[in-house]
mmCIF file of C-alpha atoms in Angstrom:
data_model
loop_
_atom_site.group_PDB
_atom_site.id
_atom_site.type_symbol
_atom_site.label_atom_id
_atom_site.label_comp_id
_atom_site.label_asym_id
_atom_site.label_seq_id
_atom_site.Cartn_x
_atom_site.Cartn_y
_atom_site.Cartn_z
ATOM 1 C CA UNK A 1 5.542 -25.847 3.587
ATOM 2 C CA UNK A 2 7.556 -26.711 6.816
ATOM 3 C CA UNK A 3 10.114 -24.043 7.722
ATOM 4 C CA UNK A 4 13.286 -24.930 10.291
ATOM 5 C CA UNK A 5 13.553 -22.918 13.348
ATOM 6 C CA UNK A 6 16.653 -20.740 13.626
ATOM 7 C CA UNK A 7 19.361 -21.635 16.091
ATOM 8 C CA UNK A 8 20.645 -18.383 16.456
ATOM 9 C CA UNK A 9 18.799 -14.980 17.928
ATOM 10 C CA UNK A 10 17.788 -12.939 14.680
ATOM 11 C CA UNK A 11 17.020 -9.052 15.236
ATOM 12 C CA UNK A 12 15.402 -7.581 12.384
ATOM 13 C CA UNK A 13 15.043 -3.258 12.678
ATOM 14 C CA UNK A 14 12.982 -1.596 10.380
ATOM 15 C CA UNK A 15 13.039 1.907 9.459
ATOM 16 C CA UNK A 16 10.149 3.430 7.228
ATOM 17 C CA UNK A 17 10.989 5.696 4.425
ATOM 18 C CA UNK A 18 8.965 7.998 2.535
ATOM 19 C CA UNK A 19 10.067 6.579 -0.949
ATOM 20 C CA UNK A 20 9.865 3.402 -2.626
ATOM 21 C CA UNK A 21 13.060 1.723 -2.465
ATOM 22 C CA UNK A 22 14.309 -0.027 -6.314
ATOM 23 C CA UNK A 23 17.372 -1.814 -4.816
ATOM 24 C CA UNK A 24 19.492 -1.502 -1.983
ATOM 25 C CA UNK A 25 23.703 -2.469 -1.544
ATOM 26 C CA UNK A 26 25.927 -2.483 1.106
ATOM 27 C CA UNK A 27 29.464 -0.954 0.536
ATOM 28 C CA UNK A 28 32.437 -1.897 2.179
ATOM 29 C CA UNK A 29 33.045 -0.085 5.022
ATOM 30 C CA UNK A 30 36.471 2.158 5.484
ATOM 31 C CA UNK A 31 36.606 0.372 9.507
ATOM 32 C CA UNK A 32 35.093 -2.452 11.065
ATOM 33 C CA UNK A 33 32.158 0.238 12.770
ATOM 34 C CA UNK A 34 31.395 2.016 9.720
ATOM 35 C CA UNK A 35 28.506 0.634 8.318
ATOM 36 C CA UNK A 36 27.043 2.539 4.622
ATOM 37 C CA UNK A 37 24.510 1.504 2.378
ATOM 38 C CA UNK A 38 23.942 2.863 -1.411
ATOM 39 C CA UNK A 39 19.914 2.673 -1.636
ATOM 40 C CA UNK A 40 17.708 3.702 -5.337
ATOM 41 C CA UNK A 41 14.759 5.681 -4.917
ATOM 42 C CA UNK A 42 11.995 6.357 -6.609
ATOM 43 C CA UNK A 43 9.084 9.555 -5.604
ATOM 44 C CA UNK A 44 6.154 8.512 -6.907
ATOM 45 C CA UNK A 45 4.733 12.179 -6.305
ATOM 46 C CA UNK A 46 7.338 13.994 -7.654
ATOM 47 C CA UNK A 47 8.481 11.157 -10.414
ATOM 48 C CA UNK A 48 11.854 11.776 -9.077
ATOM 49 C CA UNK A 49 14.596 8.763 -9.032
ATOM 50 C CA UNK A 50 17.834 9.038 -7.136
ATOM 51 C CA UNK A 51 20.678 7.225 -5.310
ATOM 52 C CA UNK A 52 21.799 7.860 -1.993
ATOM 53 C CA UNK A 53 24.649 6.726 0.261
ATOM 54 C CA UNK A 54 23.427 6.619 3.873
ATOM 55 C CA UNK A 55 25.367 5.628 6.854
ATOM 56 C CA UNK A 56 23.702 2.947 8.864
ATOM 57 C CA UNK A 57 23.666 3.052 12.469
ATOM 58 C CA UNK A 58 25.744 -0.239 13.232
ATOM 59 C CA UNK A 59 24.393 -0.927 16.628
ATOM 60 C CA UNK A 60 22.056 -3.886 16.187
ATOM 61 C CA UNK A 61 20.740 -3.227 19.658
ATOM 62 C CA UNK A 62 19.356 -0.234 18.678
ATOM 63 C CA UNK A 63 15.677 0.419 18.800
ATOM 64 C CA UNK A 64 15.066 3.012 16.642
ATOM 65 C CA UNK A 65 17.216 2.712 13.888
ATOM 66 C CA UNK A 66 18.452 5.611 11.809
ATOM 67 C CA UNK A 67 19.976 6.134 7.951
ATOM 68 C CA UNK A 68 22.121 9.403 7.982
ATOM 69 C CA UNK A 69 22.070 10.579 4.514
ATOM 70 C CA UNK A 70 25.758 11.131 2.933
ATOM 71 C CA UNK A 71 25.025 11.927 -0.352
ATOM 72 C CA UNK A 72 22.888 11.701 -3.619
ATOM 73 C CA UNK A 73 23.109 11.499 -7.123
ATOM 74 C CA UNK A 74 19.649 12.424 -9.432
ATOM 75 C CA UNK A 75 19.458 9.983 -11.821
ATOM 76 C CA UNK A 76 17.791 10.688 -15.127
ATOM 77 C CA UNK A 77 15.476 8.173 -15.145
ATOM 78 C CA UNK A 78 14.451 5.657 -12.640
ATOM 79 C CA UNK A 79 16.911 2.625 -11.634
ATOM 80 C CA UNK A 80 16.368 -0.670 -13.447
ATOM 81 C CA UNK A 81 19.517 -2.100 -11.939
ATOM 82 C CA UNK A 82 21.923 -1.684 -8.943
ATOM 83 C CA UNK A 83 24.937 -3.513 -8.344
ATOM 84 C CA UNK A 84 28.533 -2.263 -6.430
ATOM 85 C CA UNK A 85 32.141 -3.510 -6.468
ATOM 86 C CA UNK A 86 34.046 -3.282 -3.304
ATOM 87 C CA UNK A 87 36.815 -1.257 -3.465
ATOM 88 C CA UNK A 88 37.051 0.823 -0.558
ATOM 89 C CA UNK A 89 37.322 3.833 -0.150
ATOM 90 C CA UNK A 90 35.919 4.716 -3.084
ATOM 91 C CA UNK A 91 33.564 1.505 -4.132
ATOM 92 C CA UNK A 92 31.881 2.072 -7.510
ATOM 93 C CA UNK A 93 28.172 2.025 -8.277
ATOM 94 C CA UNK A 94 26.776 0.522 -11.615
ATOM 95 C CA UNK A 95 23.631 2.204 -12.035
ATOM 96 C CA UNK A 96 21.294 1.501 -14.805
ATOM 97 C CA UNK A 97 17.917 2.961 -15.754
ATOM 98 C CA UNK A 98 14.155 2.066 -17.684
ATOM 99 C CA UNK A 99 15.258 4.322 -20.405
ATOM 100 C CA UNK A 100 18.684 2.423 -21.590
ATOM 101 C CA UNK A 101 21.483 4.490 -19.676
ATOM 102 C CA UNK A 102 24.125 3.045 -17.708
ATOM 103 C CA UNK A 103 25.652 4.867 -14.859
ATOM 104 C CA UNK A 104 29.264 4.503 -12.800
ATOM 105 C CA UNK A 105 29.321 6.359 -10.397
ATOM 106 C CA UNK A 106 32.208 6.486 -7.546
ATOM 107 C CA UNK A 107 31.221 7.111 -3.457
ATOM 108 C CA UNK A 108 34.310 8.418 -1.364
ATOM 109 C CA UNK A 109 33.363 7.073 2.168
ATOM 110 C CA UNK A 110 36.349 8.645 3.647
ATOM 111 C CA UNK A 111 35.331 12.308 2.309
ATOM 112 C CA UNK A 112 31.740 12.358 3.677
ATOM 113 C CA UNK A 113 30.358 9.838 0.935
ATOM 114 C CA UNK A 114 30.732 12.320 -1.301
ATOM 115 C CA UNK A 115 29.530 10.864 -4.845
ATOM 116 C CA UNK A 116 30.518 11.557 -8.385
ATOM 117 C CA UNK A 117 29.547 10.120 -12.030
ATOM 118 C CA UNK A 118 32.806 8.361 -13.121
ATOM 119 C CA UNK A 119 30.802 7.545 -16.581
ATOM 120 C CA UNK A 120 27.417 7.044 -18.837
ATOM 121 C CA UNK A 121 26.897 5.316 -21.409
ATOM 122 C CA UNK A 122 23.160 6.986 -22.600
ATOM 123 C CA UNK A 123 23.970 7.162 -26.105
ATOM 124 C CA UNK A 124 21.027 5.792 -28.740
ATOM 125 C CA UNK A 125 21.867 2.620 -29.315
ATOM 126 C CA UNK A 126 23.489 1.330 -26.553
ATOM 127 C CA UNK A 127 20.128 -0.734 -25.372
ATOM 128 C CA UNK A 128 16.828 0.083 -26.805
ATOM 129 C CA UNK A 129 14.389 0.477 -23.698
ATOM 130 C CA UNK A 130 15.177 -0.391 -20.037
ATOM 131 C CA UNK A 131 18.489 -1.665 -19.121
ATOM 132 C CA UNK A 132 17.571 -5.398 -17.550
ATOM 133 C CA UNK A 133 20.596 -5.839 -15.733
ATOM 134 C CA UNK A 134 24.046 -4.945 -15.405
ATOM 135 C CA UNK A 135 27.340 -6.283 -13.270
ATOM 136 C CA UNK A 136 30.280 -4.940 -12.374
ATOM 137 C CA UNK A 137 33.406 -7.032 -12.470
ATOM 138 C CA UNK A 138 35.395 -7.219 -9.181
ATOM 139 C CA UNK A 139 37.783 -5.153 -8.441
ATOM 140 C CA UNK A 140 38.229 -4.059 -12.666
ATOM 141 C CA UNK A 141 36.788 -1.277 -14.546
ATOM 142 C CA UNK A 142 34.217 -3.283 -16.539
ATOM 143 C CA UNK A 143 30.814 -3.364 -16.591
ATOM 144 C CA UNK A 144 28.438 -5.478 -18.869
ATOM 145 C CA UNK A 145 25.190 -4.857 -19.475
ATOM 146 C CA UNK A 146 22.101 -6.870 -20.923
ATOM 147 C CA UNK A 147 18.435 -6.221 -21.627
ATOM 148 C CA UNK A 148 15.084 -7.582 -22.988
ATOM 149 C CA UNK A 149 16.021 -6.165 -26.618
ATOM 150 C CA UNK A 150 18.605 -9.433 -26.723
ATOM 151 C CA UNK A 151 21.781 -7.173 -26.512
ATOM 152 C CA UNK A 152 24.989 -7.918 -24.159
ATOM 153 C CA UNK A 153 27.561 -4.977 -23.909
ATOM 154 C CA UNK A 154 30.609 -4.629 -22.477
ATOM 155 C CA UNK A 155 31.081 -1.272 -21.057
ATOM 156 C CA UNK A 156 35.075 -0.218 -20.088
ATOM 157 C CA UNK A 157 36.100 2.536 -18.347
ATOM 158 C CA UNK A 158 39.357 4.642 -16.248
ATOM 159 C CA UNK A 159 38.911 7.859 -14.778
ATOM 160 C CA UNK A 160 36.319 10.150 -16.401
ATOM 161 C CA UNK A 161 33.938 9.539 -19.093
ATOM 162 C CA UNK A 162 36.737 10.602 -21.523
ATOM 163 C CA UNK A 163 38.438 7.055 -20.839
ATOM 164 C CA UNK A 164 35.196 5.166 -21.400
ATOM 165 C CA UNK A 165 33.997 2.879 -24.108
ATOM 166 C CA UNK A 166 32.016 -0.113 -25.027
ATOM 167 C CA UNK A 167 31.615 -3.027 -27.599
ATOM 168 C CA UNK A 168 28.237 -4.583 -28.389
ATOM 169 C CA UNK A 169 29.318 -8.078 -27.588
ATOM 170 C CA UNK A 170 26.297 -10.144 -29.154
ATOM 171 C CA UNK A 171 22.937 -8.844 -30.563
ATOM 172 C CA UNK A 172 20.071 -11.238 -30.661
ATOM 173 C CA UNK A 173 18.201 -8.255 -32.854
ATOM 174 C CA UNK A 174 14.797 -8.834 -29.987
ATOM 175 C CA UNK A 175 14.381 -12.896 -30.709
ATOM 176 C CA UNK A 176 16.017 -13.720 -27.404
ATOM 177 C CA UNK A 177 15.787 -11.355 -24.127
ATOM 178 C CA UNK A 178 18.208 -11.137 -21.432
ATOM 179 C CA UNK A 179 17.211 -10.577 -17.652
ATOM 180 C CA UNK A 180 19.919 -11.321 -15.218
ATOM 181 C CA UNK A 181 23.687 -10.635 -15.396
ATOM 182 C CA UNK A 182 26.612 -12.239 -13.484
ATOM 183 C CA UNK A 183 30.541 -11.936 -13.289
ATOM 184 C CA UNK A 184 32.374 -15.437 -13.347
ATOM 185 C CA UNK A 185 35.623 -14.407 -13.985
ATOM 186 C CA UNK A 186 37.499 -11.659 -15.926
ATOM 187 C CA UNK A 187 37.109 -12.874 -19.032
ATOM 188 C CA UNK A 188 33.902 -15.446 -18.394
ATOM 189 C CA UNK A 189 30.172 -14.402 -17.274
ATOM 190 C CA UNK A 190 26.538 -16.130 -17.208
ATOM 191 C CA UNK A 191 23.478 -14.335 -18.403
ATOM 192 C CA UNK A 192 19.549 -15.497 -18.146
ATOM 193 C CA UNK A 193 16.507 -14.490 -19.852
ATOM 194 C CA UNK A 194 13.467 -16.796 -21.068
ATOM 195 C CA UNK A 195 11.985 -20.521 -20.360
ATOM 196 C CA UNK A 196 14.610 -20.690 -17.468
ATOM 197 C CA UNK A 197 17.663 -20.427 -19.660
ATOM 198 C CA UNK A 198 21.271 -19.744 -18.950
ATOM 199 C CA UNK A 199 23.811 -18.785 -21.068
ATOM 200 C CA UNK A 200 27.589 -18.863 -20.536
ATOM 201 C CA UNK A 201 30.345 -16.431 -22.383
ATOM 202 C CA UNK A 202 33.702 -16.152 -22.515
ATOM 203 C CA UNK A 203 34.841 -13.193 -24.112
ATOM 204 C CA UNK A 204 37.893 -14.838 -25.346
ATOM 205 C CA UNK A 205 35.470 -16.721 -27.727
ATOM 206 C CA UNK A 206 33.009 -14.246 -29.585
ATOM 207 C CA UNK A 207 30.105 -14.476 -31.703
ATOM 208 C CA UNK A 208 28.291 -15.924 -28.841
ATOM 209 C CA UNK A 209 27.112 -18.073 -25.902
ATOM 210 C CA UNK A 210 30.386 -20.491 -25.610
ATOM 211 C CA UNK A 211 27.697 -23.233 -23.577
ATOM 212 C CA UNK A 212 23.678 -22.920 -22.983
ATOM 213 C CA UNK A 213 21.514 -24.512 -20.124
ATOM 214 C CA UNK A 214 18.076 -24.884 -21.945
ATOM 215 C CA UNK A 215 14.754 -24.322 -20.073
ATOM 216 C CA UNK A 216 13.019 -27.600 -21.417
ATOM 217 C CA UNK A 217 13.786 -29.669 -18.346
ATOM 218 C CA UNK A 218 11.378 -27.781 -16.290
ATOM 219 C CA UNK A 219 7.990 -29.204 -17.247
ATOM 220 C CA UNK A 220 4.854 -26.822 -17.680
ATOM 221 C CA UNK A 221 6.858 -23.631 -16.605
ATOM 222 C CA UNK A 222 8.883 -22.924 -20.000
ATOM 223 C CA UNK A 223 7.702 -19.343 -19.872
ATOM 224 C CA UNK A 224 9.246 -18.853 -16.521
ATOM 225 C CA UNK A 225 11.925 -15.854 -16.180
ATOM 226 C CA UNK A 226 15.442 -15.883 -14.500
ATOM 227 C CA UNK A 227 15.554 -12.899 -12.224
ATOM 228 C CA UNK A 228 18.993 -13.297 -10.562
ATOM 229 C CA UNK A 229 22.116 -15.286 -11.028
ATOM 230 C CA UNK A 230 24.454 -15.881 -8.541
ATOM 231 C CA UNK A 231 28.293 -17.514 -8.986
ATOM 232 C CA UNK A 232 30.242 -18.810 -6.129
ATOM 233 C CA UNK A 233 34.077 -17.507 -6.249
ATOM 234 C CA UNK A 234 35.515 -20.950 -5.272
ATOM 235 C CA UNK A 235 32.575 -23.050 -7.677
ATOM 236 C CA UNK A 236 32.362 -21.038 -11.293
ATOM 237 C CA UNK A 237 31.423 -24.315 -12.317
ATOM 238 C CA UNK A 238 27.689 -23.660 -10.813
ATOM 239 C CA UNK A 239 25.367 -20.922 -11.777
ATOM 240 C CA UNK A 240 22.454 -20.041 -9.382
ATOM 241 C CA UNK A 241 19.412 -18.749 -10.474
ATOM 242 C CA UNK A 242 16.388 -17.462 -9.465
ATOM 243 C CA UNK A 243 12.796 -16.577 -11.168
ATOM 244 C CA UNK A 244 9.198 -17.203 -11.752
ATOM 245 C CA UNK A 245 6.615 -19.420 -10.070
ATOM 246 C CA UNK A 246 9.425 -19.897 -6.729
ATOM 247 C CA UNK A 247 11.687 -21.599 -8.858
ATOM 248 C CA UNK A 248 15.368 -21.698 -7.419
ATOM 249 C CA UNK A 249 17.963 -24.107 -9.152
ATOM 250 C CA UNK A 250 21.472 -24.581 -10.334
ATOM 251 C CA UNK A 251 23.103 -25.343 -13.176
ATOM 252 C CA UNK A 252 26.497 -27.482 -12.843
ATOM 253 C CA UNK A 253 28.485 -26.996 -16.479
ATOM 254 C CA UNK A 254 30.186 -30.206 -15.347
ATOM 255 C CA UNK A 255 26.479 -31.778 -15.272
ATOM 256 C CA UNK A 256 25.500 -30.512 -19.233
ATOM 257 C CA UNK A 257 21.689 -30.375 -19.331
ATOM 258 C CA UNK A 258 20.365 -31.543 -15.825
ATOM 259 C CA UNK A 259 19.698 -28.771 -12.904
ATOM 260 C CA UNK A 260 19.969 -29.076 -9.200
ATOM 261 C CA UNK A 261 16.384 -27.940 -8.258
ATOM 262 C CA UNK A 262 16.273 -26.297 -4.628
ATOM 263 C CA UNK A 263 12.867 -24.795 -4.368
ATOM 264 C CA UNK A 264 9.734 -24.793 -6.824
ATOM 265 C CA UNK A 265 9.466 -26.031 -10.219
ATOM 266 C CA UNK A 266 9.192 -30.147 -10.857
ATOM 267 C CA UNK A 267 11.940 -31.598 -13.154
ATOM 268 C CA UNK A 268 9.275 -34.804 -13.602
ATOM 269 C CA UNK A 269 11.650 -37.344 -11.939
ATOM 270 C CA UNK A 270 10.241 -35.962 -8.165
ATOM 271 C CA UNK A 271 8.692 -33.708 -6.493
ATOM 272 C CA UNK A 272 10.393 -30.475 -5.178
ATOM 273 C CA UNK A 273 9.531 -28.373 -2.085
ATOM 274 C CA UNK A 274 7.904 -24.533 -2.740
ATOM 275 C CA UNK A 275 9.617 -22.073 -0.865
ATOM 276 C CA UNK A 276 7.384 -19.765 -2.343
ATOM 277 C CA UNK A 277 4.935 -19.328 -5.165
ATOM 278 C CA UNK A 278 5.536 -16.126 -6.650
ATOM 279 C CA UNK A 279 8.551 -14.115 -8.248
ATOM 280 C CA UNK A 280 11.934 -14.844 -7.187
ATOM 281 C CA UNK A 281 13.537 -11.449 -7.110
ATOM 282 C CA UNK A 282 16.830 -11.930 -6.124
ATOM 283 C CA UNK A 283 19.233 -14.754 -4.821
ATOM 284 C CA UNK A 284 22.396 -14.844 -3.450
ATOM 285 C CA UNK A 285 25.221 -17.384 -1.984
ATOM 286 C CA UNK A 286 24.730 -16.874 2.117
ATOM 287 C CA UNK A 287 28.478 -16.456 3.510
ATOM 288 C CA UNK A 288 27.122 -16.772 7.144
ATOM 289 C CA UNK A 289 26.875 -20.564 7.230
ATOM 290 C CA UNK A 290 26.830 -23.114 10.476
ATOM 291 C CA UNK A 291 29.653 -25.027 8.543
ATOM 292 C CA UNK A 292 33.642 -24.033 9.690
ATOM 293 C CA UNK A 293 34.795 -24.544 6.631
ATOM 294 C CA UNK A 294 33.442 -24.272 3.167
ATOM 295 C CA UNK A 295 36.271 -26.308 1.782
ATOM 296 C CA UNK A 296 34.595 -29.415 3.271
ATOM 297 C CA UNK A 297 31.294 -28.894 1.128
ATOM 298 C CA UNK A 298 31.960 -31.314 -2.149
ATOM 299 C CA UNK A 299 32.008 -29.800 -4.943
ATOM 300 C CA UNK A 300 28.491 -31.199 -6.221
ATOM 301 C CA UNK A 301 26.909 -30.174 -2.990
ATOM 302 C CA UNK A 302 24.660 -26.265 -3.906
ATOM 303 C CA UNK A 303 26.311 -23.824 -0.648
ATOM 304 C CA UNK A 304 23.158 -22.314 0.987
ATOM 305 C CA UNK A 305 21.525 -19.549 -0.884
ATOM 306 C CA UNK A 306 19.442 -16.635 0.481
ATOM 307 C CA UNK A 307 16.641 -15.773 -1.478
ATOM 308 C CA UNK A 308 13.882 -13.082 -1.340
ATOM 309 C CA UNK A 309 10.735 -13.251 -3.057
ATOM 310 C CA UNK A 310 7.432 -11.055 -4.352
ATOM 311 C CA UNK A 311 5.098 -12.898 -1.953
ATOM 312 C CA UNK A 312 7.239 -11.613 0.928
ATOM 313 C CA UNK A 313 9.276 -14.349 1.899
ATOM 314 C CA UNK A 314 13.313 -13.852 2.577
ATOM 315 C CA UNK A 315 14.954 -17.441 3.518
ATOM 316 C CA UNK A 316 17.853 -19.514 3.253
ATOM 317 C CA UNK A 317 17.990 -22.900 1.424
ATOM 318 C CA UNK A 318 20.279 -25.164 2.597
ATOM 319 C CA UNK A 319 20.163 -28.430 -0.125
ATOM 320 C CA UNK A 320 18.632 -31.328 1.602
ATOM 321 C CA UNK A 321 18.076 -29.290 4.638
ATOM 322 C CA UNK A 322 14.115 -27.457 5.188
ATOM 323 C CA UNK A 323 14.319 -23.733 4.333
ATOM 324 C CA UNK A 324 15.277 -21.254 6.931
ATOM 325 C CA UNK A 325 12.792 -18.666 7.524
ATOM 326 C CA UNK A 326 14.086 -15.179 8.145
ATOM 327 C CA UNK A 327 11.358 -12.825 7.363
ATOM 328 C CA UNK A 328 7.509 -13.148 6.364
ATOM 329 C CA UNK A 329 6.261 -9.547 5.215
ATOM 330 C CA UNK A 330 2.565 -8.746 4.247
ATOM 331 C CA UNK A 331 3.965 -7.252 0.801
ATOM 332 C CA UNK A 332 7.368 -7.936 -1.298
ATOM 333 C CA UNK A 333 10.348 -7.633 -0.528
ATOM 334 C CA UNK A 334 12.153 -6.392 -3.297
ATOM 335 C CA UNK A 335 16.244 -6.703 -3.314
ATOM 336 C CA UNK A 336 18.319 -7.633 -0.699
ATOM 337 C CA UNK A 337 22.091 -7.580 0.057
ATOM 338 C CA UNK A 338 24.405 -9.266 2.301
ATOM 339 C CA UNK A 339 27.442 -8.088 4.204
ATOM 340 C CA UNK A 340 30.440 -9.525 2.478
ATOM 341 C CA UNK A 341 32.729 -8.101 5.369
ATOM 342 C CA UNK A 342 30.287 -9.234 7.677
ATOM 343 C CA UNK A 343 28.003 -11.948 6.773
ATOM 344 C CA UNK A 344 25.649 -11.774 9.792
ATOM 345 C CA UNK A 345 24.011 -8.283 8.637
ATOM 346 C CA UNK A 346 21.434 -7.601 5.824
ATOM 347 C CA UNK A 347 19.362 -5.633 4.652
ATOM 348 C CA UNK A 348 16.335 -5.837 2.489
ATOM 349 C CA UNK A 349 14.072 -3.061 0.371
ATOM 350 C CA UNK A 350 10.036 -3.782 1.098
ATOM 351 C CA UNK A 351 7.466 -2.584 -1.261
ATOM 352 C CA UNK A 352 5.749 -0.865 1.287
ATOM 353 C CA UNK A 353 8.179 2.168 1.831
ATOM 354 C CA UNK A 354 10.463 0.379 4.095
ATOM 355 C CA UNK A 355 14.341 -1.301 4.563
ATOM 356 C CA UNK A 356 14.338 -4.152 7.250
ATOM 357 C CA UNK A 357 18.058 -4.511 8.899
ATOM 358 C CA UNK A 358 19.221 -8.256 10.014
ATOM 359 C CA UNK A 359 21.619 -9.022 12.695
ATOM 360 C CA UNK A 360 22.276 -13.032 13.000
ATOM 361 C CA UNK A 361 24.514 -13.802 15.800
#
């Protein structure tokens, strides 16, 4: 498919590593230089998984670009699931693994990146085989978890592990699996799983989903998986999601069972364009936009969305608008993250032993 030029000089550093990389976050930095990054690895050799906090040199005109490790945490199995909530100096980690445990874990950026385990959760029970996916709410001490076994828990925590607890929230006992995770608001997240479904909650009303976005509108591709969920602060109303066969789409609870298709799958009223044709790992709204204002974007109108993708494609989608290219790798690129204190970096794992940097200016 036809890709749009970009209008603005990217720079894209890559520095090789001698690990594959799981995931890969950004964490707010403690001054405008200071640039860290919390990255899961996994030693194939040695079967060893671990976290580290590296500091990232910031200069984007740099030509050989260096990670100067901070820190590390050995994790006791390898990492499933990676997400952070800004809250410098000390952001927190939610770490999960392949064999059910879920990790918090606190980085002091100030202190040399110094990191500690705030809390786990590895207890039988608490998800029975690898943790799918887990978010932490913003700025709270929650974390909730989901997996393919159908269970949703809602992990709580202050302090040490001697303040933490957590509440099985709903248990579909294996008939219904769970894949992506995503915060909408302190009480509210979205969840996705199988057949391109979405599920919304509201812990204020248990025993369930509170509203569900079937998968039947997508014809041919029921079996297709959500990967990632994204939620806009300023539109909870729209859940972003991205998964099998290049499939990227929204779902506007205003808009009950009809999604807003960006890239891949055909809803059978027209044809869609195919970013890409294989998994869509991870998506994400992209804060660096041309427009001054996102106020002026209606409310019906999808913001742009990065996306990354096991084919090797990492691009921004811009509804109406032809994708915007970024990167093009021989192999996959596996998670990516952007700046939220400065929307012109990311940064990107690759399956072949490598993190790519972006500058857009």
């Amino acid at each position: 498919m036809a890709f749009a030029e970009s209008q603005n000089p990217l720079r894209v550093r890559r520095i090789p590593q001698s690990r594959y990389i799981d995931a890969v976050r950004w964490l707010s930095p403690v001054s405008p230089s200071d640039r860290f990054a919390a990255i899961a690895y996994f030693d194939a050799e040695t079967n060893s998984p671990s976290i580290e906090i590296a500091y990232v040199d910031p200069n984007p005109q740099s030509s050989s670009p260096t990670l100067t490790l901070q820190s590390s945490w050995t994790s006791p199995s390898r990492i499933s699931s990676l997400k952070t909530a800004h809250s410098t100096p000390q952001p927190l980690l939610a770490a999960a693994t392949f064999s059910g445990s879920l990790h918090i874990l606190a980085s002091d950026l100030i202190n040399g990146g110094v990191m500690e385990s705030e809390a786990t959760v590895s207890e039988l029970g608490f998800h029975s085989g690898p943790v799918s996916a887990v978010d932490l709410r913003e700025g709270g001490t929650e974390c909730v978890s989901v997996g393919e076994d159908g269970r949703v828990n809602l992990v709580s925590f202050v302090g040490d592990s001697s303040n933490l607890s957590y509440r099985r929230i709903f248990d579909a006992k294996g008939l219904v699996g769970y894949t992506a995770v995503k915060w909408a608001s302190p009480s509210e997240f979205a969840t996705g799983g199988y057949g391109f479904g979405i599920q919304w909650w509201d812990q204020r009303t248990p025993g369930g989903p509170v509203l569900q976005f079937k998968g039947n509108w997508c014809q041919g591709k029921t079996s297709g998986i959500v990967h990632s969920i994204d939620i806009h602060p300023s539109r909870k109303h729209t859940c972003l999601a991205g998964g099998s066969s290049g499939t990227v789409f929204a779902w506007d609870r205003r808009a009950a069972q009809q999604p807003i298709v960006l890239s891949g799958a055909e809803t059978g009223e027209a044809p869609n364009s195919l970013l890409s044709e294989s998994e869509v790992w991870e998506v994400q709204y992209d804060r660096y936009t041309r427009r001054s204002n996102i106020s002026n974007i209606s409310s019906t109108r999808i913001l742009p969305v990065m996306i990354c993708s096991e084919d090797g494609i990492l691009a921004v989608i811009e509804q109406g608008e032809e994708p915007l290219e970024l990167l093009a790798e021989p192999c996959a690129i596996n998670s990516f993250d952007i700046d939220q204190q400065n929307p012109s970096n990311v940064i990107c794992s690759l399956e072949w032993e490598s993190l790519a940097i972006l500058t857009r200016s």
